[in-house]
Short mmCIF file of C-alpha atoms in Angstrom, two decimals:
data_model
loop_
_atom_site.label_atom_id
_atom_site.label_comp_id
_atom_site.label_asym_id
_atom_site.label_seq_id
_atom_site.Cartn_x
_atom_site.Cartn_y
_atom_site.Cartn_z
CA MET A 1 18.18 -7.68 -26.30
CA LYS A 2 19.76 -4.76 -27.49
CA LYS A 3 21.76 -2.58 -25.04
CA GLU A 4 19.83 -0.02 -24.44
CA GLU A 5 17.09 -2.06 -23.66
CA LYS A 6 18.91 -4.06 -21.47
CA GLU A 7 20.22 -0.98 -19.29
CA THR A 8 16.86 0.45 -19.73
CA LYS A 9 15.55 -2.94 -17.45
CA THR A 10 17.87 -2.58 -15.39
CA TYR A 11 17.41 0.66 -14.36
CA GLU A 12 13.53 0.08 -14.60
CA GLU A 13 14.33 -3.04 -11.95
CA TYR A 14 16.64 -0.95 -9.44
CA GLU A 15 13.92 1.93 -9.24
CA TYR A 16 11.21 -0.57 -9.06
CA LYS A 17 13.49 -2.31 -6.00
CA ASN A 18 13.95 1.19 -4.38
CA ASP A 19 10.65 2.73 -4.48
CA TYR A 20 9.55 -1.11 -2.85
CA LEU A 21 12.56 -1.11 0.19
CA SER A 22 12.36 2.44 1.09
CA ASP A 23 7.89 2.93 0.67
CA LEU A 24 7.27 -0.90 2.49
CA GLU A 25 10.17 0.17 5.56
CA ILE A 26 8.19 3.30 5.95
CA HIS A 27 5.23 1.06 6.61
CA ASP A 28 6.21 -1.25 8.22
CA ASN A 29 7.36 0.98 10.60
CA TYR A 30 4.10 1.98 11.12
CA VAL A 31 2.16 -2.12 11.05
CA ASN A 32 4.27 -3.60 14.03
CA GLN A 33 3.31 -1.09 15.86
CA GLU A 34 -0.37 -1.27 16.56
CA PHE A 35 -2.05 -3.90 14.26
CA SER A 36 -0.74 -6.74 16.60
CA ALA A 37 -2.59 -5.29 19.42
CA TYR A 38 -5.70 -4.10 16.89
CA GLU A 39 -6.13 -8.17 15.13
CA ALA A 40 -5.81 -9.71 19.14
CA MET A 41 -8.39 -7.02 20.05
CA LEU A 42 -11.11 -8.86 17.71
CA ILE A 43 -10.15 -12.26 18.12
CA GLY A 44 -10.97 -11.99 21.99
CA GLN A 45 -7.16 -11.81 23.08
CA VAL A 46 -5.55 -10.02 25.25
CA TYR A 47 -2.40 -8.55 24.04
CA ASP A 48 0.52 -7.68 26.32
CA SER A 49 2.32 -4.34 25.29
CA VAL A 50 5.75 -4.91 26.26
CA SER A 51 6.92 -8.74 24.86
CA LYS A 52 4.76 -7.62 21.59
CA SER A 53 3.02 -11.24 22.09
CA ILE A 54 -0.70 -12.97 22.81
CA SER A 55 -1.02 -13.45 27.02
CA ASN A 56 -2.96 -16.57 27.13
CA SER A 57 -3.14 -16.59 30.37
CA SER A 58 -5.60 -13.41 30.93
CA ILE A 59 -9.23 -12.67 29.82
CA THR A 60 -10.57 -9.96 28.21
CA ASP A 61 -14.62 -9.05 27.80
CA SER A 62 -14.17 -8.17 24.21
CA TYR A 63 -16.72 -4.87 24.16
CA ALA A 64 -14.70 -3.41 21.79
CA ALA A 65 -15.18 -5.42 18.99
CA THR A 66 -18.98 -6.41 20.30
CA LEU A 67 -19.54 -2.52 19.61
CA ALA A 68 -17.38 -2.74 15.87
CA ILE A 69 -19.27 -5.61 15.03
CA GLU A 70 -23.20 -5.09 16.52
CA ARG A 71 -21.92 -1.30 13.92
CA SER A 72 -21.14 -3.07 11.22
CA ALA A 73 -23.75 -4.72 11.32
CA ARG A 74 -25.92 -1.63 11.37
CA VAL A 75 -24.33 0.43 8.67
CA MET A 76 -24.11 -2.27 6.18
CA GLY A 77 -28.44 -3.34 7.24
CA LYS A 78 -28.76 -4.33 3.24
CA LEU A 79 -27.39 -3.99 0.17
CA PRO A 80 -26.52 -0.03 -0.92
CA ASN A 81 -29.49 0.54 -3.49
CA GLY A 82 -30.05 3.89 -5.21
CA MET A 83 -31.53 3.94 -8.86
CA THR A 84 -28.96 5.54 -11.93
CA GLU A 85 -30.82 9.20 -13.09
CA ALA A 86 -31.61 9.48 -17.17
CA THR A 87 -29.73 12.99 -18.02
CA ALA A 88 -32.49 12.72 -20.64
CA LYS A 89 -35.54 11.23 -21.89
CA SER A 90 -33.78 9.61 -24.81
CA ASP A 91 -31.06 7.91 -21.90
CA THR A 92 -34.37 6.18 -19.59
CA GLY A 93 -33.81 2.82 -20.91
CA LYS A 94 -30.55 3.20 -20.80
CA ALA A 95 -30.80 4.09 -17.48
CA LYS A 96 -33.26 1.17 -16.34
CA PHE A 97 -30.87 -1.50 -18.20
CA MET A 98 -27.72 0.15 -15.95
CA ASP A 99 -30.02 -1.16 -12.70
CA LEU A 100 -30.94 -3.64 -13.92
CA ILE A 101 -27.18 -5.18 -14.87
CA ARG A 102 -26.09 -4.00 -11.91
CA GLN A 103 -29.25 -5.83 -9.52
CA LYS A 104 -29.30 -8.78 -11.23
CA TRP A 105 -26.21 -9.86 -12.42
CA ILE A 106 -23.35 -7.41 -10.01
CA TYR A 107 -24.47 -7.85 -6.96
CA PRO A 108 -25.82 -11.99 -7.66
CA ASN A 109 -22.81 -12.60 -8.85
CA ALA A 110 -19.55 -10.64 -8.23
CA ASN A 111 -18.73 -13.25 -5.41
CA ALA A 112 -14.73 -13.46 -5.63
CA GLN A 113 -13.48 -14.68 -1.86
CA ARG A 114 -16.89 -14.13 -0.73
CA PRO A 115 -20.06 -12.87 -1.34
CA PHE A 116 -20.66 -9.69 -2.12
CA PHE A 117 -22.69 -8.43 0.58
CA GLU A 118 -20.28 -10.53 3.32
CA LYS A 119 -16.98 -8.47 1.23
CA LEU A 120 -18.53 -4.97 1.90
CA ARG A 121 -20.28 -5.92 5.71
CA MET A 122 -16.28 -6.56 5.95
CA TRP A 123 -14.95 -3.83 4.53
CA GLN A 124 -16.60 -1.86 7.07
CA LEU A 125 -15.28 -4.16 10.19
CA TYR A 126 -11.75 -4.03 8.75
CA SER A 127 -11.70 -0.57 8.69
CA SER A 128 -13.13 -0.09 12.89
CA VAL A 129 -9.79 -2.87 13.41
CA TYR A 130 -6.71 -0.87 11.44
CA GLY A 131 -8.61 3.05 10.84
CA TYR A 132 -8.79 1.79 6.74
CA MET A 133 -9.17 -1.73 4.93
CA PRO A 134 -7.93 -1.59 1.09
CA MET A 135 -10.55 -2.37 -1.69
CA PHE A 136 -9.48 -3.57 -5.00
CA TYR A 137 -11.88 -3.67 -8.05
CA ASP A 138 -10.95 -5.06 -11.30
CA TRP A 139 -12.29 -6.93 -14.04
CA ASN A 140 -13.16 -10.59 -13.72
CA VAL A 141 -13.47 -14.52 -15.48
CA SER A 142 -14.90 -16.39 -13.15
CA VAL A 143 -15.31 -20.32 -13.87
CA ASN A 144 -18.82 -19.86 -12.84
CA GLY A 145 -19.97 -18.70 -16.24
CA TYR A 146 -19.83 -14.58 -14.29
CA ILE A 147 -17.76 -12.34 -16.37
CA GLY A 148 -18.02 -8.23 -15.15
CA PRO A 149 -16.60 -6.02 -12.65
CA ASP A 150 -15.88 -7.19 -8.89
CA CYS A 151 -13.74 -6.33 -5.64
CA TRP A 152 -11.70 -8.46 -3.61
CA LEU A 153 -10.49 -7.37 0.42
CA TRP A 154 -6.58 -7.05 0.60
CA ASN A 155 -4.72 -6.98 3.86
CA PRO A 156 -3.51 -3.52 4.39
CA ARG A 157 -0.59 -4.82 5.35
CA ASN A 158 -0.04 -6.27 1.99
CA LEU A 159 -0.79 -3.29 0.05
CA ILE A 160 2.71 -0.41 0.52
CA PRO A 161 1.53 2.79 -0.03
CA GLN A 162 3.57 5.15 -1.67
CA GLN A 163 5.91 7.60 0.72
CA GLY A 164 4.88 10.86 1.89
CA ARG A 165 1.03 10.91 0.09
CA ILE A 166 -2.07 11.03 2.40
CA SER A 167 -4.58 9.52 0.09
CA ILE A 168 -4.76 7.09 -2.87
CA GLY A 169 -6.07 9.55 -4.41
CA ASP A 170 -2.31 11.80 -3.85
CA MET A 171 -0.24 8.84 -5.35
CA ASP A 172 1.08 7.90 -7.90
CA TYR A 173 2.21 4.24 -7.30
CA VAL A 174 0.84 1.92 -5.05
CA THR A 175 2.93 -1.26 -4.59
CA ALA A 176 0.18 -4.60 -3.48
CA LEU A 177 1.92 -7.62 -2.48
CA SER A 178 0.34 -11.02 -3.16
CA TRP A 179 1.95 -14.51 -3.26
CA VAL A 180 1.00 -17.41 -6.25
CA GLY A 181 2.25 -20.58 -6.27
CA GLU A 182 3.18 -23.37 -9.18
CA SER A 183 -0.55 -23.38 -10.69
CA THR A 184 -0.77 -20.06 -11.15
CA ILE A 185 2.51 -19.56 -12.85
CA GLU A 186 2.23 -22.80 -15.25
CA ALA A 187 -1.90 -20.68 -15.71
CA TRP A 188 0.73 -17.21 -16.64
CA MET A 189 2.89 -19.63 -19.00
CA ASP A 190 0.32 -20.57 -21.19
CA ALA A 191 -1.30 -17.11 -21.23
CA PRO A 192 -1.37 -15.57 -25.15
CA GLU A 193 1.80 -13.78 -26.36
CA GLU A 194 -0.96 -9.80 -25.46
CA ALA A 195 -0.60 -10.92 -21.61
CA GLY A 196 2.33 -9.72 -21.87
CA TRP A 197 4.52 -11.77 -19.29
CA ASN A 198 7.10 -12.66 -19.41
CA LYS A 199 8.53 -16.58 -20.39
CA GLU A 200 11.18 -16.79 -19.50
CA VAL A 201 10.97 -15.24 -15.49
CA LEU A 202 7.88 -17.33 -15.16
CA LYS A 203 9.99 -20.05 -16.13
CA GLU A 204 12.18 -20.04 -13.47
CA LEU A 205 9.88 -18.39 -10.65
CA LYS A 206 7.91 -21.98 -11.49
CA GLU A 207 11.33 -24.33 -10.61
CA LEU A 208 11.27 -21.84 -7.81
CA ALA A 209 8.03 -22.70 -6.16
CA GLU A 210 8.67 -26.16 -6.45
CA LYS A 211 10.67 -26.74 -3.80
CA GLU A 212 10.16 -22.22 -1.60
CA THR A 213 8.76 -22.97 1.69
CA THR A 214 7.51 -20.11 3.61
CA GLY A 215 8.08 -19.60 7.24
CA SER A 216 6.24 -16.95 9.27
CA ASP A 217 6.63 -13.75 9.01
CA ASN A 218 5.61 -10.88 11.72
CA GLU A 219 4.96 -8.34 9.29
CA ARG A 220 3.15 -9.87 6.86
CA ASP A 221 1.35 -12.48 8.40
CA THR A 222 -2.15 -10.93 10.54
CA GLU A 223 -2.28 -12.17 14.48
CA THR A 224 -5.42 -13.97 12.98
CA GLU A 225 -2.82 -16.06 10.95
CA ARG A 226 0.27 -15.83 14.21
CA THR A 227 -2.35 -17.20 16.32
CA ARG A 228 -4.55 -19.80 13.76
CA ILE A 229 -1.53 -21.53 12.44
CA THR A 230 1.63 -22.21 13.98
CA ASP A 231 3.11 -24.77 11.64
CA ASP A 232 5.04 -22.78 8.23
CA THR A 233 3.02 -23.05 5.10
CA LYS A 234 4.10 -23.36 1.20
CA ARG A 235 2.34 -19.78 0.16
CA GLY A 236 4.90 -19.68 -2.99
CA ILE A 237 6.79 -17.24 -4.26
CA LYS A 238 5.92 -13.42 -3.85
CA ILE A 239 4.92 -11.06 -6.05
CA ALA A 240 5.10 -7.34 -5.76
CA THR A 241 2.72 -4.91 -7.76
CA ARG A 242 3.01 -1.76 -8.51
CA TYR A 243 -0.17 -0.09 -10.42
CA GLU A 244 1.08 4.17 -11.41
CA ALA A 245 -1.83 7.11 -11.57
CA GLY A 246 -2.15 8.35 -14.82
CA ASP A 247 -2.57 8.12 -18.25
CA ASP A 248 0.87 6.42 -19.12
CA GLY A 249 0.42 4.85 -15.73
CA LYS A 250 1.50 1.02 -16.27
CA TRP A 251 -0.15 -1.79 -14.16
CA ILE A 252 4.21 -3.88 -13.50
CA SER A 253 4.11 -7.26 -11.24
CA PHE A 254 7.70 -7.99 -10.54
CA ALA A 255 9.34 -10.82 -7.48
CA PRO A 256 11.04 -8.80 -5.04
CA ASP A 257 12.32 -11.19 -3.46
CA HIS A 258 14.46 -12.61 -6.86
CA GLY A 259 16.06 -10.21 -7.41
CA CYS A 260 12.88 -7.93 -8.51
CA LYS A 261 12.69 -9.35 -12.14
CA VAL A 262 9.59 -8.02 -14.02
CA LEU A 263 6.88 -10.78 -14.41
CA ARG A 264 5.47 -8.22 -16.50
CA SER A 265 5.01 -4.68 -17.58
CA ILE A 266 1.25 -3.21 -18.62
CA GLU A 267 -0.58 -0.32 -19.81
CA ASN A 268 -3.42 0.24 -16.97
CA PRO A 269 -6.62 -2.58 -18.44
CA HIS A 270 -9.79 0.47 -17.36
CA LYS A 271 -7.69 2.91 -19.04
CA ASN A 272 -9.18 5.75 -16.85
CA GLY A 273 -5.70 6.66 -15.22
CA ARG A 274 -6.66 5.75 -12.52
CA ILE A 275 -4.96 3.18 -9.70
CA PRO A 276 -7.50 0.47 -8.96
CA PHE A 277 -8.11 0.73 -5.08
CA VAL A 278 -10.73 1.80 -3.10
CA ILE A 279 -9.63 2.86 1.16
CA LYS A 280 -12.84 2.64 3.29
CA TYR A 281 -11.72 5.11 6.70
CA SER A 282 -12.89 4.46 9.86
CA GLN A 283 -12.14 7.94 9.89
CA PRO A 284 -9.89 10.02 7.50
CA LEU A 285 -6.99 12.55 9.00
CA PHE A 286 -5.85 14.84 6.73
CA ASP A 287 -2.09 13.87 7.49
CA SER A 288 -1.81 10.39 7.54
CA PHE A 289 -2.59 7.74 4.83
CA TYR A 290 -3.72 5.17 8.05
CA GLY A 291 -6.59 7.32 9.05
CA LEU A 292 -8.20 6.84 12.60
CA GLY A 293 -9.83 3.39 13.79
CA ASP A 294 -12.25 2.86 16.64
CA PHE A 295 -9.72 0.50 18.47
CA GLN A 296 -7.06 2.81 18.10
CA ARG A 297 -9.44 4.86 19.97
CA SER A 298 -10.76 2.23 22.36
CA LYS A 299 -7.48 0.40 22.85
CA PRO A 300 -5.80 2.78 25.94
CA LEU A 301 -9.97 2.15 27.79
CA GLN A 302 -10.27 -1.90 26.21
CA PHE A 303 -6.73 -2.30 28.10
CA ALA A 304 -8.09 -0.95 30.87
CA ARG A 305 -11.33 -2.82 31.61
CA ASP A 306 -8.70 -5.75 30.67
CA GLY A 307 -6.52 -5.34 33.10
CA ILE A 308 -8.56 -4.56 36.05
CA ARG A 309 -10.98 -6.87 35.06
CA ASN A 310 -7.79 -9.44 35.11
CA PHE A 311 -6.33 -8.30 38.41
CA TYR A 312 -10.09 -8.76 40.44
CA PHE A 313 -10.27 -12.70 39.20
CA GLN A 314 -6.46 -13.46 40.67
CA GLY A 315 -7.24 -11.77 43.41
CA LEU A 316 -10.58 -14.28 43.88
CA LYS A 317 -7.96 -16.63 43.10
CA MET A 318 -5.97 -15.98 45.96
CA ASN A 319 -9.59 -16.02 48.39
CA LEU A 320 -10.20 -19.67 46.84
CA LEU A 321 -7.05 -21.23 46.85
CA PRO A 322 -4.53 -18.72 49.15
CA PRO A 323 -1.29 -19.43 49.77
CA MET A 324 0.09 -22.79 52.73
CA VAL A 325 2.52 -22.75 55.09
CA ALA A 326 4.09 -26.04 55.81
CA ASN A 327 6.54 -27.25 58.43
CA ALA A 328 9.42 -28.21 56.79
CA ASN A 329 9.70 -30.71 59.21
CA GLY A 330 7.14 -32.59 59.59
CA VAL A 331 5.86 -32.88 55.65
CA ILE A 332 7.15 -35.00 52.85
CA LYS A 333 8.01 -31.57 50.10
CA HIS A 334 6.97 -33.92 47.37
CA THR A 335 4.03 -34.88 48.36
CA LEU A 336 2.10 -30.86 48.69
CA ASP A 337 -0.67 -30.58 46.90
CA TYR A 338 -2.78 -27.46 46.23
CA ARG A 339 -6.04 -29.45 44.54
CA GLN A 340 -9.28 -30.06 46.26
CA GLY A 341 -9.32 -33.64 48.23
CA GLY A 342 -5.27 -33.34 48.14
CA VAL A 343 -3.62 -35.21 50.83
CA ILE A 344 -0.68 -34.58 52.87
CA MET A 345 1.86 -36.92 53.66
CA GLU A 346 3.61 -35.87 57.55
CA THR A 347 5.80 -37.70 58.96
CA ILE A 348 5.24 -36.55 63.03
#
């Protein structure tokens, strides 16, 4: 490698690292304030804003979550319909052909992650939870034989927007986080040269992936994951991909936890100058990328309902099992028993 090329590569890695760390800090400051509470509301848990944890001794009626789930079912009651309009008589056949492809090929087969219809309903639901919900789109070559456009729901915690910008259309780039295992890295290593992977870096990461374990991460893991998966898991190597906008925009994948080494740097394969994410908002705001969600607006009322309900049940418990006064001279202390039908031994 020539000296000039080496210096340019080092500068690029430094630039990516600088942008990534700066954007990540601002993003996580917002995420840590609100997201855990919204996720707890969704799965029927009471979140303690003081201790920043779930209160297992409290109950909730999940009223806000029920409304959001019902709304998502109404909004996405069926797949989007429509018709491709021909601009001229000579294009009529092409328009009908495009409709057939969309309805008979893309809709039934664009099932990465989950069935296409289910993904759209979840896209609506989670936009109500977080205020916004990202979806990544790309060309998919599936093992089941499908070749065509597809989409993937993206965890909002793991999409790092460019700071100071309020929409994907305004951004020069965004950074998306994902985790890959040893088998995925091996597949990249076997890819042809034109795919653009740096085989030397992949070899280093493959050796690390064999022995690297990942514990819980409060910034990246959702409250659902932390509640339902209590043990440490092996997720693999963290990969950050910087998707740039513009005609000369690139897709640059690097390993942020391993010196920001660049795995791949390619021209935007879509050749449209766009960042390949679409953001579904519950209610967009002109001064914030994160929008305004239904859970954000209903959180104070939901917490108030939960507080009143739990105070009521605490009063019921006191009435059903009131405090007992015991004479220390007449009762053996370790035999005090609050259970129904309990027997207490006395000395008098």
